[in-house]
Short mmCIF file of C-alpha atoms in Angstrom, two decimals:
data_model
loop_
_atom_site.label_atom_id
_atom_site.label_comp_id
_atom_site.label_asym_id
_atom_site.label_seq_id
_atom_site.Cartn_x
_atom_site.Cartn_y
_atom_site.Cartn_z
CA GLN R 261 -5.58 0.13 0.86
CA GLN R 262 -7.80 0.59 -2.17
CA GLN R 263 -7.71 -3.10 -3.08
CA VAL R 264 -10.49 -5.63 -2.86
CA LYS R 265 -9.21 -9.19 -2.71
CA GLN R 266 -11.47 -11.89 -4.09
CA SER R 267 -11.25 -15.67 -3.81
CA PRO R 268 -11.33 -18.25 -5.18
CA GLN R 269 -10.24 -17.43 -8.72
CA SER R 270 -12.35 -20.30 -10.04
CA LEU R 271 -15.03 -22.52 -8.61
CA ILE R 272 -16.75 -25.69 -9.77
CA VAL R 273 -20.02 -26.65 -8.11
CA GLN R 274 -22.53 -29.38 -8.78
CA LYS R 275 -26.07 -28.42 -9.71
CA GLY R 276 -28.08 -27.83 -6.56
CA GLY R 277 -25.02 -27.06 -4.47
CA ILE R 278 -24.00 -23.85 -2.73
CA SER R 279 -21.47 -21.54 -4.37
CA ILE R 280 -19.50 -19.30 -2.02
CA ILE R 281 -17.25 -16.45 -3.13
CA ASN R 282 -15.32 -14.34 -0.66
CA CYS R 283 -13.99 -10.80 -0.70
CA ALA R 284 -11.90 -8.78 1.72
CA TYR R 285 -11.09 -5.09 1.84
CA GLU R 286 -8.85 -2.73 3.77
CA ASN R 287 -10.36 0.71 3.35
CA THR R 288 -12.88 1.32 6.15
CA ALA R 289 -14.29 4.25 4.17
CA PHE R 290 -15.97 1.83 1.78
CA ASP R 291 -19.71 1.95 2.40
CA TYR R 292 -21.31 0.13 -0.50
CA PHE R 293 -20.53 -3.40 -1.62
CA PRO R 294 -22.12 -4.70 -4.85
CA TRP R 295 -21.73 -8.00 -6.64
CA TYR R 296 -21.76 -8.19 -10.43
CA GLN R 297 -22.37 -11.15 -12.70
CA GLN R 298 -20.77 -11.19 -16.13
CA PHE R 299 -21.45 -13.61 -18.94
CA PRO R 300 -18.97 -13.93 -21.84
CA GLY R 301 -19.35 -11.08 -24.29
CA LYS R 302 -21.62 -9.09 -22.00
CA GLY R 303 -21.21 -6.20 -19.62
CA PRO R 304 -21.35 -6.83 -15.86
CA ALA R 305 -24.87 -6.93 -14.44
CA LEU R 306 -25.61 -5.74 -10.93
CA LEU R 307 -26.71 -8.78 -8.94
CA ILE R 308 -27.08 -7.69 -5.33
CA ALA R 309 -25.52 -5.10 -3.05
CA ILE R 310 -25.18 -4.40 0.65
CA ARG R 311 -24.31 -1.52 2.94
CA PRO R 312 -22.26 -2.00 6.11
CA ASP R 313 -25.17 -1.29 8.46
CA VAL R 314 -26.60 -4.78 7.84
CA SER R 315 -24.96 -8.18 8.16
CA GLU R 316 -26.93 -10.04 5.52
CA LYS R 317 -29.04 -9.38 2.46
CA LYS R 318 -30.96 -11.97 0.53
CA GLU R 319 -32.51 -11.75 -2.91
CA GLY R 320 -33.89 -15.02 -4.18
CA ARG R 321 -31.08 -17.58 -4.31
CA PHE R 322 -28.40 -14.94 -3.78
CA THR R 323 -27.26 -13.84 -0.31
CA ILE R 324 -24.55 -11.43 0.75
CA SER R 325 -23.03 -11.96 4.18
CA PHE R 326 -21.14 -8.99 5.56
CA ASN R 327 -18.67 -8.95 8.46
CA LYS R 328 -17.74 -5.37 9.19
CA SER R 329 -15.21 -6.13 11.93
CA ALA R 330 -13.35 -8.59 9.73
CA LYS R 331 -13.73 -6.37 6.65
CA GLN R 332 -15.01 -9.29 4.67
CA PHE R 333 -18.10 -10.04 2.64
CA SER R 334 -19.23 -13.03 0.67
CA LEU R 335 -21.74 -14.10 -1.94
CA HIS R 336 -23.68 -17.31 -1.45
CA ILE R 337 -25.58 -18.80 -4.37
CA MET R 338 -28.03 -21.39 -3.11
CA ASP R 339 -29.28 -24.23 -5.30
CA SER R 340 -26.72 -23.33 -7.96
CA GLN R 341 -27.86 -23.88 -11.54
CA PRO R 342 -25.92 -24.32 -14.81
CA GLY R 343 -27.32 -20.94 -15.86
CA ASP R 344 -25.40 -19.37 -12.97
CA SER R 345 -22.14 -20.26 -14.72
CA ALA R 346 -20.47 -16.87 -15.18
CA THR R 347 -17.77 -14.64 -13.78
CA TYR R 348 -18.64 -12.89 -10.54
CA PHE R 349 -17.02 -9.69 -9.34
CA CYS R 350 -17.28 -8.17 -5.92
CA ALA R 351 -16.71 -4.45 -5.64
CA ALA R 352 -16.54 -1.70 -3.07
CA LEU R 353 -17.24 1.99 -3.19
CA ASN R 354 -16.65 4.99 -0.99
CA SER R 355 -19.67 7.25 -1.40
CA GLY R 356 -17.46 10.24 -0.82
CA ASN R 357 -15.27 9.34 -3.80
CA THR R 358 -17.64 10.18 -6.67
CA GLY R 359 -18.76 6.70 -7.56
CA LYS R 360 -15.43 4.98 -8.11
CA LEU R 361 -16.01 1.23 -7.88
CA ILE R 362 -13.02 -0.87 -6.84
CA PHE R 363 -13.41 -4.37 -8.24
CA GLY R 364 -12.12 -7.68 -6.99
CA GLN R 365 -10.21 -9.96 -9.33
CA GLY R 366 -13.23 -12.02 -10.31
CA THR R 367 -14.33 -15.62 -9.80
CA THR R 368 -15.24 -17.89 -12.67
CA LEU R 369 -18.05 -20.18 -11.57
CA GLN R 370 -18.93 -23.37 -13.38
CA VAL R 371 -22.02 -25.23 -12.28
CA LYS R 372 -22.02 -28.81 -13.53
CA PRO R 373 -25.35 -30.43 -14.43
CA SER W 258 -32.20 0.43 -14.40
CA ALA W 259 -31.12 2.46 -17.40
CA VAL W 260 -30.76 0.97 -20.87
CA ILE W 261 -27.22 1.57 -22.08
CA SER W 262 -25.92 1.00 -25.57
CA GLN W 263 -22.38 1.21 -26.91
CA LYS W 264 -21.03 1.54 -30.40
CA PRO W 265 -19.18 -0.18 -31.88
CA SER W 266 -19.67 -3.51 -30.15
CA ARG W 267 -16.29 -4.63 -31.39
CA ASP W 268 -13.53 -3.44 -33.68
CA ILE W 269 -10.13 -4.48 -34.95
CA CYS W 270 -7.76 -1.57 -35.43
CA GLN W 271 -4.25 -0.98 -36.62
CA ARG W 272 -1.48 0.25 -34.38
CA GLY W 273 -1.19 4.03 -34.30
CA THR W 274 -4.80 4.75 -35.16
CA SER W 275 -7.59 6.05 -32.91
CA LEU W 276 -11.05 4.73 -32.14
CA THR W 277 -13.99 6.60 -30.66
CA ILE W 278 -16.47 4.60 -28.60
CA GLN W 279 -19.96 5.94 -28.04
CA CYS W 280 -22.16 5.37 -25.00
CA GLN W 281 -25.86 6.24 -25.15
CA VAL W 282 -28.29 6.06 -22.23
CA ASP W 283 -32.05 6.04 -22.52
CA SER W 284 -32.52 8.54 -19.70
CA GLN W 285 -30.68 11.49 -18.25
CA VAL W 286 -28.02 10.50 -15.77
CA THR W 287 -25.68 12.61 -13.73
CA MET W 288 -22.77 10.25 -13.47
CA MET W 289 -21.14 8.34 -16.31
CA PHE W 290 -17.97 6.34 -16.05
CA TRP W 291 -15.55 4.58 -18.42
CA TYR W 292 -13.88 1.32 -17.40
CA ARG W 293 -11.33 -0.93 -19.05
CA GLN W 294 -11.35 -4.70 -18.73
CA GLN W 295 -8.24 -6.35 -20.09
CA PRO W 296 -8.59 -9.95 -21.36
CA GLY W 297 -9.50 -12.27 -18.51
CA GLN W 298 -9.04 -9.51 -15.97
CA SER W 299 -11.08 -7.34 -13.68
CA LEU W 300 -12.42 -3.86 -14.35
CA THR W 301 -10.42 -0.68 -13.86
CA LEU W 302 -11.90 2.81 -13.84
CA ILE W 303 -10.43 5.05 -16.53
CA ALA W 304 -12.31 8.25 -15.81
CA THR W 305 -15.52 9.87 -14.69
CA ALA W 306 -17.25 11.74 -17.50
CA ASN W 307 -18.65 14.99 -16.16
CA GLN W 308 -21.33 16.82 -18.09
CA GLY W 309 -20.22 20.30 -18.97
CA SER W 310 -16.70 19.97 -17.65
CA GLU W 311 -13.55 17.99 -18.24
CA ALA W 312 -13.42 14.34 -17.29
CA THR W 313 -11.72 13.26 -14.10
CA TYR W 314 -9.02 10.68 -14.81
CA GLU W 315 -7.71 7.95 -12.54
CA SER W 316 -4.05 7.40 -11.87
CA GLY W 317 -2.36 5.85 -14.88
CA PHE W 318 -4.80 7.27 -17.42
CA VAL W 319 -4.30 10.59 -19.20
CA ILE W 320 -6.47 12.82 -21.31
CA ASP W 321 -4.14 12.76 -24.30
CA LYS W 322 -4.49 8.99 -24.54
CA PHE W 323 -8.17 8.69 -23.57
CA PRO W 324 -10.00 11.93 -24.41
CA ILE W 325 -13.60 11.89 -23.23
CA SER W 326 -16.57 14.00 -24.22
CA ARG W 327 -19.85 14.39 -22.34
CA PRO W 328 -21.97 16.82 -24.34
CA ASN W 329 -25.23 16.07 -22.53
CA LEU W 330 -26.80 13.93 -19.82
CA THR W 331 -27.46 10.91 -22.07
CA PHE W 332 -24.29 10.58 -24.14
CA SER W 333 -20.53 10.24 -23.81
CA THR W 334 -17.61 9.21 -25.97
CA LEU W 335 -14.24 7.71 -25.15
CA THR W 336 -11.44 7.89 -27.69
CA VAL W 337 -8.52 5.51 -27.51
CA SER W 338 -5.71 7.41 -29.23
CA ASN W 339 -2.52 6.25 -30.93
CA MET W 340 -3.38 2.66 -30.16
CA SER W 341 -0.94 -0.13 -29.43
CA PRO W 342 -1.62 -3.86 -28.90
CA GLU W 343 -1.58 -3.20 -25.15
CA ASP W 344 -4.82 -1.24 -25.60
CA SER W 345 -6.64 -4.42 -26.64
CA SER W 346 -9.39 -4.62 -24.04
CA ILE W 347 -13.07 -4.38 -23.43
CA TYR W 348 -14.13 -0.80 -22.81
CA LEU W 349 -17.27 -0.34 -20.75
CA CYS W 350 -19.33 2.67 -19.86
CA SER W 351 -21.45 2.71 -16.75
CA VAL W 352 -24.02 5.06 -15.34
CA GLY W 353 -25.20 5.86 -11.88
CA GLY W 354 -28.64 4.64 -10.90
CA ARG W 355 -31.48 7.02 -10.23
CA ALA W 356 -33.53 4.95 -7.80
CA VAL W 357 -30.77 3.85 -5.45
CA TYR W 358 -27.75 5.95 -4.68
CA ASN W 359 -24.42 4.33 -5.58
CA GLU W 360 -25.87 1.78 -7.97
CA GLN W 361 -23.99 1.53 -11.25
CA PHE W 362 -25.19 -0.14 -14.41
CA PHE W 363 -22.92 -1.17 -17.22
CA GLY W 364 -23.24 -1.10 -20.95
CA PRO W 365 -22.52 -4.18 -23.09
CA GLY W 366 -18.94 -3.13 -23.74
CA THR W 367 -16.79 -2.54 -26.79
CA ARG W 368 -14.27 -5.26 -27.54
CA LEU W 369 -11.18 -3.68 -29.09
CA THR W 370 -8.36 -5.60 -30.71
CA VAL W 371 -5.27 -3.69 -31.82
CA LEU W 372 -2.97 -5.37 -34.33
#
């Protein structure tokens, strides 16, 4: 019940296209859902996050869509660029559980020029 | 967000030895965490480093193997003890954000290889 399932494992998108990464969770106590971007040799960087009281959050080219009833959330990267090529992790947190982030398995995104 | 540094950035160690990883933050933070990221894998929480008290460990991680210190609100160490090749991983510290509750920011990581 503590798992966060992420798909696809890898994704290849053409420059200018839309990248979509999906995550699903079981634990309804989760109340914070961040996405992290990780480049090789670097630590994960917080990209965007959402709480379950909203269905969508947009920051620049990055949008989180959240479906509370389906217990699913997704990251959309609009106008994908080669510089977006990285590994993306979704995560979930229960605020009552002292900050423990549960991470998805990760998606390696390659944006082709 | 906080500026987080880790030392060393990478190390190659022999089986049976121990390595202490340092995490330094540029501002006082209440919550600090240690994660492990095995090669090509996701992140797993090892423990929460509590200032002034013992760390809280996750299932599968024990204090004898991963002792943690948190002497003040800007610094923590994680020791990987009696290492084996299975301990080869990236070890990351993270800190809770101050502006937005629940935000966590990660350090650059320490890449450990055990021979």
